[in-house]
């Protein structure tokens, strides 16, 4: 099929302004300088206390922003916006519980964890768990779960950062040239082959940057950069909200437009040539083209046509379905002189599939349950909304990354101030994000096959249209900051667990500071490198992986840690049973879902999220394991609760003196 016979018209989005790139680079340089400064502080203090906990002296501003920046991961600025973009207003119900995370998480465990960690000298969560529950079983199990699940959690963060750099730089010649070299270098290495060499290059640049500054500066570098990133995220979101609402004509008009839109069809497109091209030809990412009199498409990846084969690999493409939306896109994007695709190309359309729920219907983006490409009942039936409220508020309390933050503040007053400020901070972040990306579907349509790019794409579009191109760099820095703040925190937790909770207990005698330091640097570097390799072929939706790992961590840790710091009778057997039953109950929901639906999709009994089921299973397992075994040793109770704590073993109780 020759393009001319199909009345093909093509146009790509406007390129990235130089001013935006300069702003983004300045932000990145500031992050590196903070890491260098923290390395200077690190040399003057105890390595372990400073590298992994910042010497436990965080004030309320630093503690607030590092907690917020770590909680607001790439899921918040990549996966969550992608969900809003794909499913519409129903995501307001989905994320509402996140505003309660500071109150529930800090109020439930903050004071107790901080006091106990200081009194016992614990630096990591597994170390504190190991002191509370003597023996290697609980500490080893906690360490293994943290290392595995947090490593998985890092994959979407790396993907988000790679996508951001690709979106920011893909139309610059130097980036295209570097991506071409990257493709040539990795062509014969299966583990390094990605669908788009531009994404692979962005992933490599981000990985190098975050691994170096985290390895150098440790916890204080993470906190200082988190403070900067927390500020950037807040003002980036609020600035983007103003720009988007002004350009879309207000929230009412955006909602009215959204109500008339229909879910698109999703498929693949392959470009080929008759052999007249004598050099590699690139069809840009986000190219709009029209085939026939009434079929409008947008590519979601760049296509590279090999002159030897004359073909490109199939690339993800979206077909716009609503008639009014097609007219608006033609008017807004295809009017004027449109650059043509390279001559002599042929378009081959693979089969395009409609959404499982919402296809051909108007109004599905403005009402529950929201359109879904996979589920015939929609994205979020109302019965699941309450479950997700519990997921975020309770699940946030069970995250080891939040727990380790609560071990680092200086005094109770810091905790109280942070709880209040964080509640308003999360409200100022997440509600505007829903509004922004509901409007984003109107301003930047056709990204449904690669929705994780919507934050960067919308930032560039809005800032360029407002004639403030430098602001685009700051807006794009917000999701980049979110990814970095989570990656550096989690990498530090993983390396501390490997060094403090696996290596040191296995080595008899004292280990020199130099050895610990080298091992810490090496673990941080190794973890970052491994996750980077896994992120080369990540899942389509970032948020799916974020939800899975968050649910797994909460199901495993929330109940054992809560009972461990509040119930004197709770023992090692109960902790092991709680962790294992919680995790495997949670995992079984995904196993049942896979058998029922034939894909990685969770089974939701009685419309409850698997994490809720996992936490309930953990609670039951904890009680059965604890009550069927002897109480903990008296010295453990005294260490954690004091000699006169309620529920302490009675004097003379022989079982109390036994080691579980």
XYZ file of C-alpha atoms in Angstrom:
660
model
C 0.000 0.000 0.000
C 1.624 3.220 -1.084
C 1.066 6.221 1.132
C -0.252 8.399 -1.665
C -3.158 6.059 -2.324
C -4.193 6.328 1.288
C -4.273 10.108 1.577
C -1.662 9.925 4.333
C -1.015 13.053 6.340
C 1.592 13.180 9.093
C 2.763 15.617 11.748
C 4.879 15.268 14.868
C 4.674 17.187 18.118
C 6.788 20.301 18.664
C 10.349 19.618 19.783
C 11.806 20.226 23.213
C 12.862 23.864 23.720
C 16.520 24.489 24.525
C 15.467 26.523 27.572
C 13.677 23.489 29.018
C 16.798 21.377 28.596
C 18.935 24.027 30.333
C 16.561 24.170 33.327
C 16.545 20.411 33.616
C 20.358 20.213 33.449
C 20.709 22.866 36.172
C 18.441 20.822 38.412
C 20.488 17.661 37.766
C 23.753 19.496 38.551
C 22.255 20.715 41.842
C 21.483 17.119 42.824
C 25.053 16.008 42.153
C 26.477 18.960 44.133
C 24.320 18.017 47.123
C 25.753 14.493 46.980
C 29.300 15.887 46.968
C 28.503 18.116 49.949
C 27.026 15.204 51.876
C 30.182 13.173 51.205
C 32.149 15.907 53.035
C 29.831 15.583 56.058
C 30.058 11.792 55.892
C 33.838 11.868 56.330
C 33.472 13.617 59.715
C 30.982 11.231 61.351
C 30.409 7.572 62.196
C 30.025 5.845 58.842
C 27.169 3.444 59.668
C 25.016 5.914 61.614
C 25.594 8.685 59.065
C 25.516 6.662 55.829
C 22.311 4.762 56.619
C 20.376 7.077 59.005
C 21.908 10.558 58.752
C 22.973 10.411 62.433
C 19.270 10.408 63.484
C 19.075 14.214 63.730
C 16.575 15.207 61.021
C 14.508 18.288 61.795
C 10.840 18.557 60.860
C 11.366 20.226 57.473
C 13.946 17.692 56.307
C 11.972 14.773 57.751
C 8.713 15.981 56.185
C 10.129 16.433 52.718
C 12.196 13.244 52.687
C 9.130 11.251 53.809
C 7.002 12.958 51.156
C 9.554 12.603 48.361
C 10.140 8.919 49.101
C 6.401 8.189 49.289
C 5.721 10.084 46.052
C 7.524 7.676 43.779
C 7.466 7.217 40.020
C 4.089 5.635 40.652
C 2.791 9.018 41.758
C 4.212 10.937 38.800
C 4.241 8.229 36.140
C 1.990 5.302 36.904
C -0.765 7.274 38.620
C -1.010 9.969 35.902
C -1.078 7.143 33.336
C -4.026 5.600 35.161
C -5.867 8.947 35.280
C -5.149 9.455 31.586
C -6.439 5.977 30.661
C -9.445 5.730 32.987
C -10.631 9.263 33.806
C -12.270 10.779 36.857
C -12.760 7.483 38.706
C -9.118 7.726 39.814
C -10.203 10.356 42.342
C -11.778 7.505 44.309
C -8.750 5.308 43.733
C -6.189 7.729 45.254
C -8.308 9.389 47.968
C -6.866 7.191 50.709
C -3.336 8.435 50.055
C -4.135 11.737 51.745
C -4.543 9.782 55.009
C -1.151 8.044 54.751
C 0.759 10.555 56.961
C -1.841 10.451 59.740
C -2.131 6.664 59.761
C 1.512 5.788 59.113
C 3.225 8.311 61.398
C 0.524 8.164 64.057
C 0.503 4.373 64.181
C 4.203 3.604 64.361
C 6.297 6.794 64.234
C 6.905 7.492 67.922
C 7.410 3.866 68.932
C 9.762 2.990 66.069
C 11.885 6.075 66.644
C 12.252 5.475 70.386
C 13.012 1.769 70.047
C 15.550 2.261 67.262
C 17.442 4.827 69.361
C 17.384 2.715 72.533
C 18.550 -0.428 70.742
C 20.929 1.316 68.342
C 19.202 -0.287 65.346
C 20.200 1.055 61.945
C 18.007 -1.104 59.682
C 14.500 -2.519 59.972
C 15.685 -6.172 59.877
C 18.206 -5.349 62.630
C 15.496 -3.983 64.903
C 13.231 -6.918 64.027
C 16.113 -9.285 64.829
C 16.566 -7.719 68.265
C 12.851 -7.911 68.997
C 12.602 -11.511 67.804
C 15.835 -13.387 68.716
C 17.248 -15.904 66.301
C 18.179 -15.758 62.658
C 14.813 -16.815 61.195
C 12.874 -13.562 61.527
C 15.788 -11.270 60.666
C 16.775 -13.371 57.666
C 13.201 -13.579 56.422
C 12.713 -9.805 56.775
C 15.995 -9.108 54.985
C 15.139 -11.437 52.113
C 11.693 -9.918 51.599
C 13.041 -6.358 51.693
C 15.825 -7.090 49.199
C 13.595 -8.940 46.720
C 10.419 -6.836 46.870
C 12.185 -3.489 47.007
C 14.383 -4.462 44.073
C 11.225 -5.214 42.088
C 9.770 -1.893 43.242
C 12.776 -0.090 41.780
C 12.071 -1.325 38.244
C 9.186 1.100 37.510
C 11.210 3.965 39.006
C 14.055 3.307 36.579
C 11.616 2.952 33.702
C 9.940 6.269 34.548
C 13.249 8.124 34.590
C 14.328 6.568 31.294
C 11.009 7.511 29.702
C 11.350 11.106 30.938
C 14.814 11.541 29.456
C 13.676 9.960 26.202
C 10.661 12.309 25.987
C 12.771 15.351 26.831
C 15.638 14.684 24.437
C 14.346 12.468 21.633
C 14.238 15.206 18.985
C 17.775 16.537 19.589
C 20.325 15.411 17.013
C 22.965 14.588 19.618
C 20.487 12.303 21.422
C 19.412 10.574 18.212
C 23.065 10.032 17.277
C 23.891 8.656 20.721
C 20.812 6.407 20.593
C 21.970 5.089 17.222
C 25.383 4.230 18.645
C 23.693 2.616 21.629
C 21.628 0.443 19.304
C 24.755 -0.643 17.407
C 26.658 -1.433 20.606
C 23.850 -3.523 22.088
C 22.607 -5.214 18.900
C 24.437 -8.479 19.661
C 23.803 -8.491 23.437
C 20.361 -10.004 24.124
C 20.102 -8.679 27.687
C 20.678 -5.089 26.482
C 18.183 -5.053 23.619
C 15.267 -2.649 24.079
C 12.343 -1.740 21.847
C 13.629 1.838 21.573
C 17.366 2.658 21.828
C 16.417 6.176 22.982
C 14.768 4.696 26.060
C 17.803 2.483 26.683
C 20.082 5.528 26.513
C 17.864 7.460 28.951
C 17.833 4.502 31.313
C 21.636 4.306 31.245
C 22.090 8.052 31.901
C 19.667 8.040 34.840
C 21.158 4.884 36.336
C 24.679 6.300 36.205
C 23.603 9.527 37.874
C 21.538 8.080 40.727
C 23.938 5.219 41.486
C 26.902 7.596 41.774
C 25.270 10.178 44.050
C 23.597 7.585 46.285
C 26.818 5.581 46.637
C 28.834 8.682 47.449
C 26.610 10.515 49.890
C 24.496 7.895 51.633
C 21.430 8.800 53.704
C 22.254 12.490 54.061
C 22.657 12.849 50.294
C 19.287 11.156 49.933
C 17.668 13.491 52.477
C 19.186 16.668 51.055
C 18.181 15.737 47.526
C 14.741 14.708 48.824
C 14.282 18.205 50.263
C 15.100 19.716 46.875
C 12.945 17.142 45.094
C 10.021 17.647 47.470
C 10.014 21.376 46.738
C 10.332 20.785 42.998
C 7.455 18.279 43.031
C 5.082 20.603 44.882
C 5.701 23.699 42.774
C 5.934 21.642 39.595
C 2.473 20.157 40.161
C 0.876 23.478 41.122
C 2.494 25.243 38.165
C 1.339 22.568 35.735
C -2.183 22.762 37.186
C -2.400 26.477 36.401
C -1.064 26.047 32.870
C -3.307 23.109 31.998
C -6.525 24.645 33.326
C -5.892 27.902 31.479
C -5.193 26.102 28.184
C -8.096 23.694 28.352
C -10.591 26.479 29.102
C -11.335 25.525 32.694
C -12.275 22.331 34.463
C -15.942 22.459 33.429
C -15.127 22.695 29.735
C -12.505 19.943 30.042
C -15.015 17.617 31.693
C -17.630 18.374 29.036
C -15.112 17.587 26.295
C -14.025 14.432 28.101
C -17.640 13.268 28.358
C -17.850 13.140 24.548
C -14.650 11.132 24.050
C -14.523 7.396 23.353
C -11.766 4.917 24.241
C -9.416 4.338 21.279
C -8.461 1.160 19.472
C -5.001 -0.230 20.176
C -2.745 -1.985 17.700
C 0.580 -2.056 15.875
C 1.869 -0.396 12.695
C 4.794 -1.415 10.531
C 6.497 0.858 8.008
C 8.240 -0.504 4.936
C 9.869 0.839 1.773
C 10.210 -0.220 -1.851
C 14.010 -0.194 -1.530
C 14.647 3.418 -2.587
C 15.998 4.391 0.865
C 19.797 3.993 1.010
C 20.280 4.948 4.678
C 18.482 4.235 7.977
C 15.233 6.201 8.133
C 13.475 7.217 11.325
C 9.755 7.832 11.755
C 9.542 9.999 14.856
C 7.777 9.017 18.022
C 4.329 10.656 18.383
C 3.757 10.941 14.648
C 0.142 11.592 13.676
C -1.004 10.125 10.391
C -4.280 9.569 8.630
C -5.009 6.510 6.482
C -7.988 6.687 4.193
C -10.689 9.290 4.576
C -11.485 8.748 8.260
C -8.864 6.737 10.189
C -6.576 8.798 12.442
C -3.549 7.282 14.196
C -0.691 8.261 16.494
C 2.496 6.264 16.921
C 3.638 5.717 20.501
C 7.248 4.842 19.642
C 9.842 5.740 17.038
C 10.196 3.436 14.005
C 13.614 2.714 12.492
C 13.572 1.426 8.898
C 16.553 -0.720 8.023
C 17.753 0.012 4.443
C 18.769 -3.632 4.002
C 15.406 -5.176 4.855
C 13.344 -2.117 3.955
C 11.113 -2.657 7.013
C 10.697 -1.397 10.536
C 9.738 -3.443 13.567
C 6.040 -3.178 14.496
C 5.469 -0.224 16.815
C 2.653 0.553 19.224
C -0.002 2.790 17.689
C -3.325 4.267 18.812
C -6.381 4.829 16.612
C -8.672 7.699 17.643
C -12.342 6.696 17.513
C -14.620 9.612 18.515
C -15.708 11.756 15.560
C -15.674 15.001 17.534
C -12.230 14.152 18.902
C -10.916 13.484 15.399
C -12.168 16.864 14.218
C -10.590 18.612 17.203
C -7.246 16.880 16.643
C -7.240 17.738 12.951
C -8.032 21.335 13.808
C -5.491 21.673 16.629
C -2.637 19.483 15.429
C -2.922 18.880 11.695
C -3.767 22.352 10.460
C -1.145 24.276 8.498
C 1.965 22.903 6.813
C 2.508 19.365 8.035
C 5.894 17.711 7.440
C 5.445 14.580 5.353
C 6.814 11.170 6.151
C 9.834 10.079 4.092
C 8.671 9.322 0.530
C 8.197 5.784 -0.717
C 6.934 4.335 2.558
C 4.136 1.821 2.968
C 1.950 1.499 6.046
C 0.837 -1.925 7.211
C -1.798 -1.923 9.943
C -1.945 -4.920 12.233
C -5.229 -5.841 13.869
C -6.514 -3.075 16.161
C -8.476 -4.084 19.268
C -11.191 -2.065 21.030
C -11.360 -1.631 24.813
C -12.997 -4.499 26.707
C -15.190 -1.971 28.543
C -16.239 1.391 27.137
C -15.588 0.847 23.416
C -17.873 3.031 21.304
C -19.392 4.706 24.379
C -19.303 8.347 25.403
C -19.156 9.458 29.034
C -17.067 6.526 30.274
C -14.153 8.818 31.243
C -16.361 10.875 33.567
C -18.224 8.106 35.414
C -17.344 4.985 37.364
C -16.043 2.367 36.749
C -13.970 3.991 33.991
C -12.933 2.362 30.673
C -10.635 -0.642 30.699
C -8.724 -2.313 27.881
C -8.664 -5.645 29.763
C -11.646 -5.931 32.119
C -15.228 -6.261 30.896
C -16.536 -4.711 34.140
C -14.413 -1.572 33.852
C -11.384 -0.307 35.731
C -12.747 0.416 39.209
C -16.262 -0.652 40.181
C -17.569 1.389 43.118
C -17.344 -1.671 45.357
C -13.538 -1.534 45.008
C -13.188 2.171 45.845
C -13.391 1.595 49.616
C -10.880 -1.222 49.309
C -8.378 1.111 47.646
C -8.910 3.733 50.341
C -7.740 1.130 52.841
C -4.986 -0.004 50.484
C -3.168 3.321 50.491
C -3.792 4.437 54.070
C -3.068 1.081 55.712
C -0.611 -0.117 53.082
C 1.494 3.025 53.459
C 1.993 2.180 57.120
C 3.433 -1.200 56.212
C 6.174 0.059 53.894
C 9.695 -0.505 55.283
C 10.845 2.625 53.420
C 8.443 4.707 55.525
C 9.451 2.860 58.683
C 13.154 3.571 58.193
C 12.345 7.282 57.789
C 10.570 7.194 61.145
C 13.781 5.963 62.772
C 15.699 9.091 61.727
C 13.912 12.176 63.131
C 15.274 13.963 66.190
C 12.310 14.410 68.589
C 8.559 13.979 69.053
C 7.799 17.594 68.128
C 9.233 16.877 64.679
C 6.798 13.993 64.261
C 3.750 16.064 65.238
C 4.594 18.939 62.900
C 5.367 16.576 60.050
C 2.034 14.754 60.352
C 0.116 18.005 59.913
C 2.268 19.365 57.106
C 2.387 16.066 55.200
C -1.394 15.747 55.169
C -1.716 19.113 53.444
C 1.281 18.359 51.211
C -0.232 15.129 49.894
C -3.558 16.889 49.334
C -1.760 19.606 47.358
C -0.059 16.946 45.219
C -2.589 14.215 44.509
C -5.865 16.055 43.965
C -4.251 18.423 41.425
C -2.695 15.400 39.674
C -6.177 13.974 39.046
C -7.355 17.287 37.589
C -4.193 17.768 35.524
C -4.300 14.419 33.764
C -8.025 14.415 33.219
C -7.326 17.588 31.272
C -4.232 15.938 29.799
C -6.415 13.516 27.866
C -7.906 16.533 26.082
C -4.617 18.370 25.462
C -2.409 15.392 24.552
C -4.571 12.599 23.087
C -3.386 9.308 21.667
C -0.778 8.085 24.201
C -2.825 5.095 25.341
C -0.178 2.501 24.400
C 2.547 4.358 26.312
C 0.654 6.384 28.947
C 3.612 6.474 31.360
C 5.021 9.304 29.183
C 2.048 11.587 29.773
C 3.688 13.672 32.526
C 6.651 14.635 30.360
C 4.562 15.042 27.197
C 1.957 17.231 28.895
C 4.615 19.361 30.613
C 6.323 20.095 27.302
C 3.031 20.817 25.548
C 1.678 23.111 28.276
C 4.892 25.086 28.847
C 5.530 25.557 25.125
C 1.962 26.698 24.491
C 2.260 29.207 27.367
C 5.499 30.554 25.843
C 7.503 29.741 28.986
C 9.700 26.950 27.611
C 12.149 27.093 30.525
C 9.311 26.050 32.824
C 8.988 22.748 30.954
C 12.368 21.697 32.354
C 11.163 22.349 35.907
C 7.858 20.568 35.314
C 9.614 17.520 33.883
C 12.037 17.603 36.800
C 9.088 16.877 39.145
C 8.496 13.262 38.030
C 12.239 12.807 37.540
C 12.716 13.944 41.141
C 10.037 11.512 42.317
C 11.801 8.606 40.618
C 15.212 9.611 41.981
C 13.982 10.148 45.542
C 12.492 6.660 45.659
C 15.410 4.965 43.928
C 18.060 6.451 46.208
C 16.086 5.604 49.362
C 15.326 2.038 48.335
C 18.842 1.353 47.070
C 20.184 2.517 50.418
C 17.755 0.273 52.304
C 18.674 -2.726 50.189
C 22.429 -2.172 50.557
C 22.101 -1.590 54.319
C 20.170 -4.839 54.670
C 22.781 -6.762 52.677
C 25.719 -5.324 54.639
C 24.256 -4.906 58.120
C 21.847 -7.850 58.234
C 23.530 -10.513 56.098
C 27.285 -9.873 55.904
C 28.082 -8.579 59.399
C 26.149 -11.284 61.338
C 27.899 -13.977 59.259
C 31.395 -12.637 60.004
C 32.780 -13.339 63.444
C 34.569 -10.494 65.148
C 34.641 -6.805 64.363
C 34.582 -5.617 60.790
C 36.617 -2.522 59.967
C 34.875 0.674 58.929
C 36.791 0.592 55.656
C 35.439 -2.875 54.829
C 31.879 -1.877 55.695
C 32.251 1.289 53.642
C 33.540 -0.542 50.575
C 30.842 -3.196 50.857
C 28.138 -0.533 51.201
C 29.355 1.289 48.108
C 29.646 -1.996 46.218
C 26.153 -3.194 47.178
C 24.559 0.114 46.210
C 26.325 0.036 42.840
C 25.461 -3.625 42.219
C 21.774 -3.270 43.111
C 21.420 -0.243 40.836
C 23.101 -2.064 37.948
C 20.935 -5.182 38.285
C 17.701 -3.189 38.454
C 18.782 -1.162 35.416
C 19.170 -4.384 33.417
C 15.730 -5.616 34.489
C 14.185 -2.243 33.587
C 15.279 -2.627 29.944
C 12.102 -4.643 29.307
C 9.671 -3.379 31.985
C 5.891 -3.893 32.164
C 3.574 -1.552 30.252
C 1.952 0.036 33.299
C 4.229 1.307 36.059
C 1.446 1.488 38.606
C 0.576 -2.205 38.325
C 4.051 -3.143 39.564
C 3.979 -0.399 42.225
C 0.660 -1.737 43.558
C 1.918 -5.329 43.530
C 5.136 -4.663 45.450
C 3.471 -2.201 47.859
C 0.811 -4.788 48.623
C 3.396 -7.524 49.132
C 5.492 -5.417 51.532
C 2.468 -4.294 53.553
C 1.048 -7.818 53.767
C 4.397 -9.055 55.063
C 5.479 -6.321 57.491
C 2.563 -4.257 58.809
C 1.067 -6.724 61.308
C 4.367 -8.207 62.620
C 5.928 -4.760 63.168
C 2.764 -3.312 64.736
C 2.325 -6.223 67.140
C 6.059 -6.313 67.788
C 6.153 -2.756 69.142
C 2.826 -2.813 71.024
C 2.194 -6.384 72.286
C 4.591 -7.817 74.854
C 3.318 -11.389 74.333
C 4.152 -11.370 70.610
C 7.064 -13.675 69.823
C 9.325 -14.952 67.050
C 7.035 -17.776 65.980
C 4.159 -15.320 65.600
C 6.341 -12.965 63.545
C 7.485 -15.706 61.157
C 3.931 -16.978 60.742
C 2.621 -13.432 60.224
C 5.170 -12.583 57.523
C 4.764 -15.847 55.633
C 0.957 -16.116 55.793
C 0.571 -12.462 54.858
C 2.854 -12.674 51.842
C 1.600 -16.002 50.520
C -2.060 -15.065 51.067
C -1.410 -11.915 49.041
C 0.508 -13.835 46.374
C -2.209 -16.488 46.117
C -4.726 -13.827 45.065
C -2.575 -13.129 42.016
C -2.130 -16.848 41.363
C -5.877 -17.440 41.439
C -6.377 -14.399 39.214
C -3.899 -15.752 36.686
C -5.740 -19.080 36.552
C -9.120 -17.343 36.202
C -8.223 -14.598 33.722
C -5.133 -15.944 31.964
C -3.067 -12.833 32.749
C -1.219 -11.213 35.667
C -4.379 -9.885 37.257
C -5.418 -10.242 40.890
C -8.460 -12.083 42.162
C -10.432 -9.739 44.436
C -12.704 -11.702 46.798
C -15.748 -9.685 47.890
C -14.218 -6.752 45.959
C -11.341 -6.433 48.425
C -7.853 -5.713 47.145
C -5.358 -8.588 47.646
C -3.377 -6.448 50.106
C -6.379 -6.246 52.449
C -6.720 -10.020 52.259
C -2.972 -10.398 52.849
C -3.020 -8.192 55.967
C -5.962 -10.176 57.360
C -4.086 -13.399 56.648
C -0.996 -11.998 58.359
C -3.045 -11.115 61.431
C -4.544 -14.606 61.658
C -1.169 -16.272 61.133
C 0.423 -14.039 63.775
C -2.179 -14.892 66.408
C -2.079 -18.633 65.747
C 1.729 -18.770 65.739
C 2.102 -16.572 68.812
C -0.549 -18.174 71.051
C 0.576 -21.692 70.207
C 4.156 -21.054 71.375
C 5.871 -19.778 74.577
C 6.144 -16.040 75.394
C 9.291 -14.128 74.428
C 12.293 -13.994 76.797
C 12.010 -11.561 79.710
C 15.103 -9.606 78.689
C 13.552 -8.883 75.277
C 10.370 -7.597 76.898
C 12.417 -5.422 79.246
C 14.511 -4.030 76.376
C 11.520 -3.015 74.273
C 8.813 -2.246 76.820
C 10.484 -1.626 80.186
C 10.326 -3.691 83.351
C 6.799 -2.629 84.283
C 5.153 -2.820 80.886
C 1.589 -4.118 80.828
C 1.454 -7.691 79.610
C 5.020 -8.514 80.618
C 5.628 -12.125 81.630
C 4.931 -12.727 85.272
C 7.824 -12.976 87.683
C 9.025 -16.523 88.014
C 7.428 -17.654 84.785
C 9.879 -20.282 83.586
C 8.714 -20.050 80.002
C 9.495 -16.365 79.983
C 13.190 -16.990 80.380
C 13.415 -19.391 77.496
C 14.633 -18.303 74.095
C 12.017 -18.808 71.401
